Coordinates of C-alpha atoms and ligand atoms in Angstrom, one line a residue:
M27 CA -35.4 44.5 -64.4
K28 CA -32.7 47.2 -64.0
I29 CA -32.4 48.5 -60.4
F30 CA -30.3 51.4 -59.1
L31 CA -29.8 51.5 -55.3
T32 CA -28.3 54.3 -53.3
G33 CA -26.7 53.6 -49.9
G34 CA -26.5 49.9 -50.6
A35 CA -23.3 49.4 -48.7
G36 CA -25.0 50.3 -45.4
F37 CA -26.9 48.0 -43.1
I38 CA -30.4 47.7 -44.7
G39 CA -29.1 48.3 -48.2
S40 CA -26.5 45.5 -48.1
N41 CA -29.0 43.0 -46.8
F42 CA -31.4 44.1 -49.5
V43 CA -28.8 43.7 -52.3
R44 CA -28.2 40.1 -51.1
Y45 CA -32.0 39.6 -51.1
L46 CA -32.4 41.1 -54.6
L47 CA -29.7 38.9 -56.1
S48 CA -31.6 35.8 -54.9
E49 CA -34.7 37.0 -56.9
T50 CA -35.2 35.8 -60.4
G51 CA -35.9 38.5 -62.9
V52 CA -33.3 40.9 -61.6
R53 CA -30.9 41.6 -64.5
Q54 CA -28.8 44.4 -63.1
V55 CA -28.2 46.0 -59.6
I56 CA -26.1 49.1 -59.4
N57 CA -25.2 50.1 -55.9
Y58 CA -24.2 53.8 -55.7
D59 CA -22.8 54.7 -52.3
K60 CA -20.5 57.3 -50.8
L61 CA -18.9 54.9 -48.3
T62 CA -19.3 57.1 -45.2
Y63 CA -18.3 55.6 -41.9
A64 CA -21.6 53.6 -42.1
G65 CA -21.0 52.2 -45.6
N66 CA -18.8 49.1 -45.8
L67 CA -18.0 47.0 -48.8
E68 CA -17.1 44.3 -46.3
N69 CA -20.9 43.9 -46.1
L70 CA -21.1 42.8 -49.7
K71 CA -17.9 40.7 -50.2
D72 CA -20.0 37.6 -51.0
V73 CA -21.8 39.2 -53.9
E74 CA -18.9 41.1 -55.5
G75 CA -18.4 38.4 -58.2
D76 CA -22.1 38.3 -59.3
P77 CA -22.2 39.5 -62.9
R78 CA -25.5 41.3 -62.3
Y79 CA -24.0 43.5 -59.5
R80 CA -21.9 46.6 -59.8
F81 CA -20.6 49.1 -57.2
V82 CA -20.1 52.8 -57.9
C83 CA -18.6 55.0 -55.3
G84 CA -20.4 58.4 -55.3
D85 CA -22.3 61.0 -53.3
I86 CA -26.0 61.5 -54.0
C87 CA -25.4 65.3 -53.7
D88 CA -22.9 65.1 -56.6
R89 CA -25.2 65.7 -59.6
A90 CA -22.6 65.1 -62.3
A91 CA -21.4 61.8 -60.8
L92 CA -25.0 60.6 -60.3
D93 CA -25.8 61.5 -63.9
E94 CA -22.8 59.4 -65.1
A95 CA -23.8 56.4 -62.9
L96 CA -27.6 56.3 -63.5
P97 CA -28.3 54.3 -66.7
P98 CA -31.1 55.2 -69.0
E99 CA -34.3 53.0 -68.7
T100 CA -33.8 52.3 -65.1
D101 CA -36.9 50.5 -63.8
L102 CA -36.5 51.1 -60.2
L103 CA -34.5 53.5 -58.0
I104 CA -34.5 52.8 -54.3
N105 CA -33.0 55.5 -52.1
F106 CA -31.5 54.0 -48.9
A107 CA -28.7 56.6 -48.8
A108 CA -28.9 58.7 -45.6
E109 CA -27.2 59.9 -42.5
S110 CA -29.2 57.5 -40.2
H111 CA -28.1 57.9 -36.6
V112 CA -30.2 60.2 -34.4
D113 CA -27.4 60.9 -31.8
R114 CA -25.1 62.1 -34.6
S115 CA -27.8 64.5 -35.9
I116 CA -28.0 66.0 -32.4
E117 CA -24.2 66.6 -32.4
S118 CA -24.3 68.2 -35.9
A119 CA -27.2 68.4 -38.4
A120 CA -25.3 69.7 -41.4
E121 CA -24.6 66.4 -43.1
F122 CA -28.1 65.2 -42.4
I123 CA -29.5 68.2 -44.4
E124 CA -27.0 67.7 -47.2
T125 CA -27.6 64.0 -47.8
N126 CA -31.1 63.5 -46.5
V127 CA -32.6 66.6 -48.1
L128 CA -30.4 68.1 -50.8
G129 CA -29.3 64.7 -51.9
V130 CA -32.9 63.5 -52.2
Q131 CA -33.8 66.5 -54.4
A132 CA -30.8 65.7 -56.7
L133 CA -32.0 62.1 -57.0
L134 CA -35.5 63.2 -57.8
D135 CA -34.4 65.8 -60.5
L136 CA -32.2 63.2 -62.2
S137 CA -34.8 60.5 -62.0
R138 CA -37.3 62.7 -63.7
R139 CA -34.8 63.8 -66.4
K140 CA -33.6 60.2 -67.1
G141 CA -37.1 58.6 -67.0
V142 CA -36.7 56.4 -64.0
R143 CA -39.9 54.3 -63.9
R144 CA -40.4 54.1 -60.2
F145 CA -38.7 55.9 -57.3
V146 CA -38.9 54.3 -53.8
Q147 CA -38.0 56.5 -50.8
I148 CA -36.8 54.7 -47.7
S149 CA -38.3 56.7 -44.8
T150 CA -38.9 56.1 -41.1
D151 CA -41.6 56.0 -38.5
E152 CA -39.6 58.8 -36.8
V153 CA -41.1 61.4 -39.2
M154 CA -44.4 60.9 -37.2
G155 CA -42.8 61.7 -33.9
S156 CA -43.6 59.8 -30.7
I157 CA -46.9 58.0 -30.1
E158 CA -48.1 57.7 -26.6
G159 CA -50.5 55.2 -24.8
D160 CA -51.5 52.1 -26.8
R161 CA -52.1 53.9 -30.1
Y162 CA -50.4 53.2 -33.4
F163 CA -49.0 55.2 -36.3
N164 CA -50.5 54.5 -39.7
E165 CA -50.0 56.0 -43.2
T166 CA -52.3 59.0 -42.4
S167 CA -50.6 60.0 -39.2
P168 CA -49.3 63.6 -39.3
L169 CA -45.6 64.3 -39.7
E170 CA -44.3 65.6 -36.4
P171 CA -40.5 64.9 -36.4
N172 CA -38.6 65.7 -33.2
S173 CA -34.9 65.2 -33.9
P174 CA -32.8 66.8 -36.7
Y175 CA -32.5 63.3 -38.3
A176 CA -36.3 62.8 -38.3
A177 CA -36.9 66.4 -39.6
S178 CA -34.5 65.8 -42.5
K179 CA -36.3 62.6 -43.4
A180 CA -39.7 64.3 -43.2
A181 CA -38.4 67.0 -45.5
A182 CA -37.3 64.3 -47.9
E183 CA -40.8 62.8 -47.9
M184 CA -42.3 66.2 -48.8
L185 CA -39.8 66.6 -51.7
V186 CA -40.8 63.2 -53.0
R187 CA -44.5 64.1 -52.7
A188 CA -43.8 67.4 -54.6
A189 CA -42.0 65.5 -57.4
R190 CA -45.0 63.3 -57.8
M191 CA -47.7 66.0 -57.6
T192 CA -45.9 68.5 -59.8
F193 CA -44.0 66.4 -62.3
G194 CA -45.8 63.1 -62.2
L195 CA -42.8 61.1 -61.1
E196 CA -44.0 57.6 -60.0
T197 CA -43.1 57.4 -56.3
V198 CA -43.7 55.1 -53.3
V199 CA -42.6 55.7 -49.7
V200 CA -41.9 53.1 -47.0
R201 CA -41.8 54.0 -43.3
S202 CA -40.5 51.4 -40.9
G203 CA -39.7 50.9 -37.3
N204 CA -36.3 49.9 -36.0
C205 CA -34.6 47.3 -38.1
Y206 CA -32.1 44.9 -36.7
G207 CA -30.0 42.0 -38.0
P208 CA -26.5 41.2 -39.4
Y209 CA -24.2 43.9 -40.7
Q210 CA -25.7 46.8 -38.6
F211 CA -23.0 49.3 -37.6
P212 CA -22.3 48.9 -33.9
E213 CA -23.6 52.4 -32.9
K214 CA -27.3 51.4 -33.0
L215 CA -28.9 49.9 -29.9
I216 CA -28.8 46.1 -30.7
P217 CA -25.4 45.7 -32.3
L218 CA -23.8 48.1 -29.7
M219 CA -25.3 46.1 -26.8
I220 CA -24.2 42.8 -28.4
S221 CA -20.7 44.1 -29.1
N222 CA -20.3 45.6 -25.6
T223 CA -21.5 42.4 -24.0
I224 CA -19.1 40.3 -26.0
K225 CA -16.3 42.7 -25.0
N226 CA -17.6 42.6 -21.4
V227 CA -17.8 46.4 -21.2
P228 CA -20.8 48.4 -19.7
L229 CA -24.1 48.7 -21.7
P230 CA -25.3 52.4 -21.7
V231 CA -29.0 52.7 -21.3
Y232 CA -30.4 56.2 -21.9
G233 CA -32.7 57.7 -19.2
D234 CA -35.0 55.1 -17.6
G235 CA -34.7 52.6 -20.5
L236 CA -38.5 52.4 -20.8
Q237 CA -38.7 54.0 -24.2
E238 CA -40.4 51.7 -26.7
R239 CA -39.3 50.8 -30.2
D240 CA -41.1 48.7 -32.9
W241 CA -38.6 46.1 -34.1
V242 CA -38.4 44.4 -37.5
F243 CA -35.8 41.8 -38.6
V244 CA -33.9 43.0 -41.7
G245 CA -34.8 39.9 -43.7
D246 CA -38.5 40.5 -43.1
Y247 CA -38.0 44.2 -44.0
A248 CA -36.3 43.2 -47.3
R249 CA -39.4 41.1 -48.3
A250 CA -41.7 43.9 -47.4
L251 CA -39.8 46.4 -49.4
W252 CA -39.6 44.2 -52.4
A253 CA -43.4 43.7 -52.3
V254 CA -43.9 47.4 -52.1
A255 CA -41.4 48.2 -54.8
M256 CA -43.1 45.6 -57.2
K257 CA -46.7 45.8 -56.3
G258 CA -47.3 48.9 -54.1
R259 CA -49.7 51.5 -55.3
A260 CA -48.1 54.5 -57.0
G261 CA -48.1 57.5 -54.7
A262 CA -48.8 55.4 -51.6
V263 CA -47.0 55.3 -48.3
Y264 CA -46.6 51.9 -46.6
C265 CA -45.7 51.3 -42.9
I266 CA -43.4 48.3 -42.3
G267 CA -43.8 47.0 -38.7
A268 CA -43.9 43.5 -37.2
R269 CA -46.2 44.3 -34.3
T270 CA -43.1 43.9 -32.0
Q271 CA -42.8 46.7 -29.5
R272 CA -40.3 46.3 -26.8
T273 CA -38.8 48.7 -24.2
N274 CA -35.1 49.3 -24.6
L275 CA -34.6 47.6 -21.2
E276 CA -36.4 44.5 -22.5
V277 CA -34.1 44.5 -25.5
V278 CA -30.9 45.0 -23.5
R279 CA -31.9 42.2 -21.0
A280 CA -32.7 39.9 -23.9
V281 CA -29.2 40.5 -25.4
L282 CA -27.5 39.8 -22.0
A283 CA -29.6 36.7 -21.6
G284 CA -28.8 35.5 -25.1
L285 CA -25.1 35.9 -24.4
G286 CA -25.3 34.5 -20.8
R287 CA -24.0 37.7 -19.2
P288 CA -25.3 39.4 -16.0
E289 CA -27.6 42.5 -15.8
S290 CA -24.9 44.2 -13.7
L291 CA -23.3 45.2 -17.0
I292 CA -26.2 47.7 -17.5
R293 CA -25.3 51.4 -16.9
Y294 CA -28.0 54.1 -16.8
V295 CA -26.7 57.2 -18.5
Q296 CA -27.9 60.7 -19.4
D297 CA -31.0 60.6 -21.6
R298 CA -31.0 61.7 -25.3
P299 CA -32.3 65.2 -25.8
G300 CA -35.8 65.2 -27.3
H301 CA -35.9 61.5 -26.9
D302 CA -39.0 60.0 -28.5
R303 CA -40.8 57.9 -26.0
R304 CA -42.6 55.4 -28.1
Y305 CA -42.9 54.2 -31.7
A306 CA -45.6 51.7 -32.8
L307 CA -46.7 51.0 -36.3
D308 CA -49.9 49.6 -37.7
P309 CA -48.9 47.5 -40.7
T310 CA -52.5 46.6 -41.8
R311 CA -52.1 48.2 -45.3
L312 CA -49.0 46.2 -46.0
E313 CA -50.6 43.0 -44.8
Q314 CA -53.9 43.4 -46.5
E315 CA -52.8 44.9 -49.9
L316 CA -49.6 43.0 -50.3
G317 CA -50.0 39.9 -48.1
W318 CA -46.8 40.5 -46.2
R319 CA -46.2 38.8 -42.8
P320 CA -43.0 38.7 -40.8
A321 CA -41.2 35.3 -40.7
E322 CA -39.2 36.1 -37.5
S323 CA -40.4 36.6 -34.0
F324 CA -38.3 39.0 -31.9
A325 CA -36.8 36.0 -30.1
S326 CA -35.8 34.2 -33.2
G327 CA -34.6 37.3 -35.0
L328 CA -32.5 38.4 -32.0
K329 CA -31.1 34.9 -31.7
R330 CA -30.0 34.9 -35.4
T331 CA -28.5 38.4 -34.9
I332 CA -26.5 37.5 -31.8
E333 CA -25.2 34.4 -33.5
W334 CA -24.1 36.4 -36.5
Y335 CA -22.1 38.9 -34.4
R336 CA -20.7 36.2 -32.2
S337 CA -19.4 34.4 -35.4
N338 CA -18.1 37.6 -37.0
P339 CA -15.9 39.4 -34.4
S340 CA -13.5 40.5 -37.1
W341 CA -16.3 42.4 -38.9
I342 CA -16.8 44.6 -35.9
E343 CA -13.1 45.3 -35.7
K344 CA -12.8 46.1 -39.4
V345 CA -15.8 48.4 -39.8
T346 CA -14.9 50.4 -36.8
S347 CA -11.2 50.9 -37.8
G348 CA -9.9 53.9 -39.7
A349 CA -7.4 51.7 -41.5
Y350 CA -10.3 49.8 -43.1
R351 CA -11.8 53.1 -44.5
D352 CA -8.4 54.2 -45.7
Y353 CA -8.1 51.0 -47.7
Y354 CA -11.4 51.4 -49.5
Q355 CA -10.6 55.1 -50.0
R356 CA -7.4 54.1 -51.8
M357 CA -9.1 51.3 -53.7
Y358 CA -11.8 53.5 -55.1
G359 CA -9.7 56.6 -55.5
R360 CA -11.7 58.9 -53.3
R361 CA -10.0 61.6 -51.4
E362 CA -12.8 63.4 -49.7
G363 CA -16.0 62.8 -47.8
Y364 CA -14.8 60.3 -45.1
R365 CA -15.3 61.0 -41.5
Ligands
NAD3 P1 -26.7 53.1 -42.6 O1 -26.3 54.3 -41.9 O2 -26.3 51.7 -42.2 O3 -26.3 53.2 -44.2 C1 -26.4 54.4 -44.9 C2 -25.7 54.2 -46.2 O4 -25.8 55.4 -47.0 C3 -24.2 54.0 -46.1 O5 -23.8 52.9 -46.9 C4 -23.6 55.3 -46.5 O6 -22.3 55.2 -47.0 C5 -24.6 55.8 -47.5 N1 -24.6 57.2 -47.7 C6 -24.6 58.2 -46.7 N2 -24.6 59.4 -47.3 C7 -24.5 59.2 -48.6 C8 -24.4 60.1 -49.7 N3 -24.4 61.4 -49.6 N4 -24.4 59.6 -51.0 C9 -24.3 58.2 -51.2 N5 -24.4 57.3 -50.1 C10 -24.5 57.8 -48.9 O7 -28.3 53.2 -42.7 P2 -29.4 52.0 -42.6 O8 -29.7 51.7 -41.2 O9 -29.1 50.9 -43.5 O10 -30.7 52.8 -43.2 C11 -31.0 52.9 -44.6 C12 -32.2 53.8 -44.8 O11 -33.3 53.3 -44.0 C13 -31.9 55.2 -44.3 O12 -32.6 56.0 -45.3 C14 -32.6 55.3 -43.0 O13 -33.1 56.6 -42.8 C15 -33.8 54.3 -43.2 N6 -34.3 53.7 -42.0 C16 -33.4 52.9 -41.2 C17 -33.9 52.2 -40.1 C18 -33.1 51.4 -39.2 O14 -33.6 50.9 -38.2 N7 -31.8 51.2 -39.5 C19 -35.3 52.3 -39.9 C20 -36.1 53.0 -40.7 C21 -35.6 53.7 -41.8
DAU4 O1 -37.4 54.0 -35.9 C1 -36.6 53.9 -37.0 C2 -35.3 54.5 -36.7 O2 -34.6 53.6 -35.8 C3 -34.4 54.8 -37.9 O3 -35.1 55.8 -38.7 C4 -33.0 55.3 -37.6 O4 -32.2 55.4 -38.7 C5 -32.4 54.2 -36.6 O5 -31.1 54.7 -36.2 C6 -33.3 54.0 -35.4 O6 -33.4 55.2 -34.6 P1 -33.4 55.1 -33.0 O7 -32.9 56.3 -32.4 O8 -34.6 54.5 -32.5 O9 -32.2 53.9 -32.9 P2 -31.0 53.7 -31.8 O10 -30.5 52.3 -32.1 O11 -30.1 54.9 -31.9 O12 -31.7 53.8 -30.4 C7 -32.8 52.8 -30.1 C8 -33.3 53.2 -28.7 O13 -32.2 52.8 -27.8 C9 -33.5 54.7 -28.5 O14 -34.6 54.8 -27.6 C10 -32.2 55.2 -27.8 C11 -31.8 54.0 -27.0 N1 -30.3 53.8 -26.9 C12 -29.5 53.8 -28.0 C13 -28.2 53.7 -27.9 C14 -27.3 53.8 -29.1 C15 -29.8 53.6 -25.6 O15 -30.5 53.5 -24.6 N2 -28.4 53.4 -25.5 C16 -27.6 53.5 -26.6 O16 -26.4 53.4 -26.4

């Protein structure tokens, strides 16, 4: 099986590359990634020597570069590439529209032209907005995005749908809750809180900290995605959720407890504008059709995550340093596109 991934140097993508290379039957994995601040080849050092794996530095908005990189007879294209951080989309939405909307259309056009057999779009529960009370999102929930990031991902889903309905491209979409685990850039809640706790600096909690997120460990996510990519119904949407809702405060307190540090490190700060109050996903379709179950509880997944960050302090330093990005920029000959 020949697989073309975009955004495979980021958090979920790099974990998925590692998962894929442990699967038999995978003959070729091409990882096409622009290496923004969030994409780090440091995440994939251990697979660099695998003869089935190849990295190509490129932007999904660059149609010529994409054309050159995408081989004919690709069985599966999985699009992880995105600007993924909500707070950054509130600061400036332009890159989110470029990559998450225009880039997706470029991928769809090329996939159609080059006969990609199946296109998997990585989407998010955030396209469905905020769900109050004790209700759950499922695959038929309306799209009601609230942040520029969520709106760009909802737009992408609509473009994927149009490529299927109009041109018959075989597509599948996955929407998940908040993923966590090793190699997540320390701007997202869990790695930021772990990193700050290790450095003994304050932990910023937005608003009252009672917003809820639905957490899934990245290893469980990888198995779910592989099941959907291989056996999911063409044209379907699948929600990936581990039935693990936690308030942000519960998460932050669990991190502090896991590292043996006091709650006095918590600082309540100004809330995020338009902050979604609650995400909760019903994964029944994934469970019933594809037999997926998460292997990690939140406690065990968080313990593994904390251990990984504690054992890899140099990773945090490297991925957050400008010198690191300059190095890869020189190595791959790129001169633009870094932030
Ligand atoms: P990430 O920010 O860690 O990684 C994104 C990757 O995409 C990086 O390697 C980056 O270099 C690459 N990229 C960005 N713009 C690109 C472009 N124009 N061309 C090529 N590559 C580009 O993101 P992540 O957390 O791993 O998320 C991966 C996908 O999953 C995204 O589509 C995101 O919307 C979605 N998602 C993430 C979560 C989560 O909790 N992390 C949950 C649901 C959905
Ligand atoms: O739900 C899926 C989404 O999860 C993905 O589509 C996004 O790509 C991913 O970034 C994530 O979005 P969130 O906005 O939920 O994740 P973030 O880690 O930024 O924030 C999680 C919660 O924690 C949110 O309610 C905001 C809050 N928060 C976050 C940060 C960074 C804080 O209270 N303090 C912080 O410093």
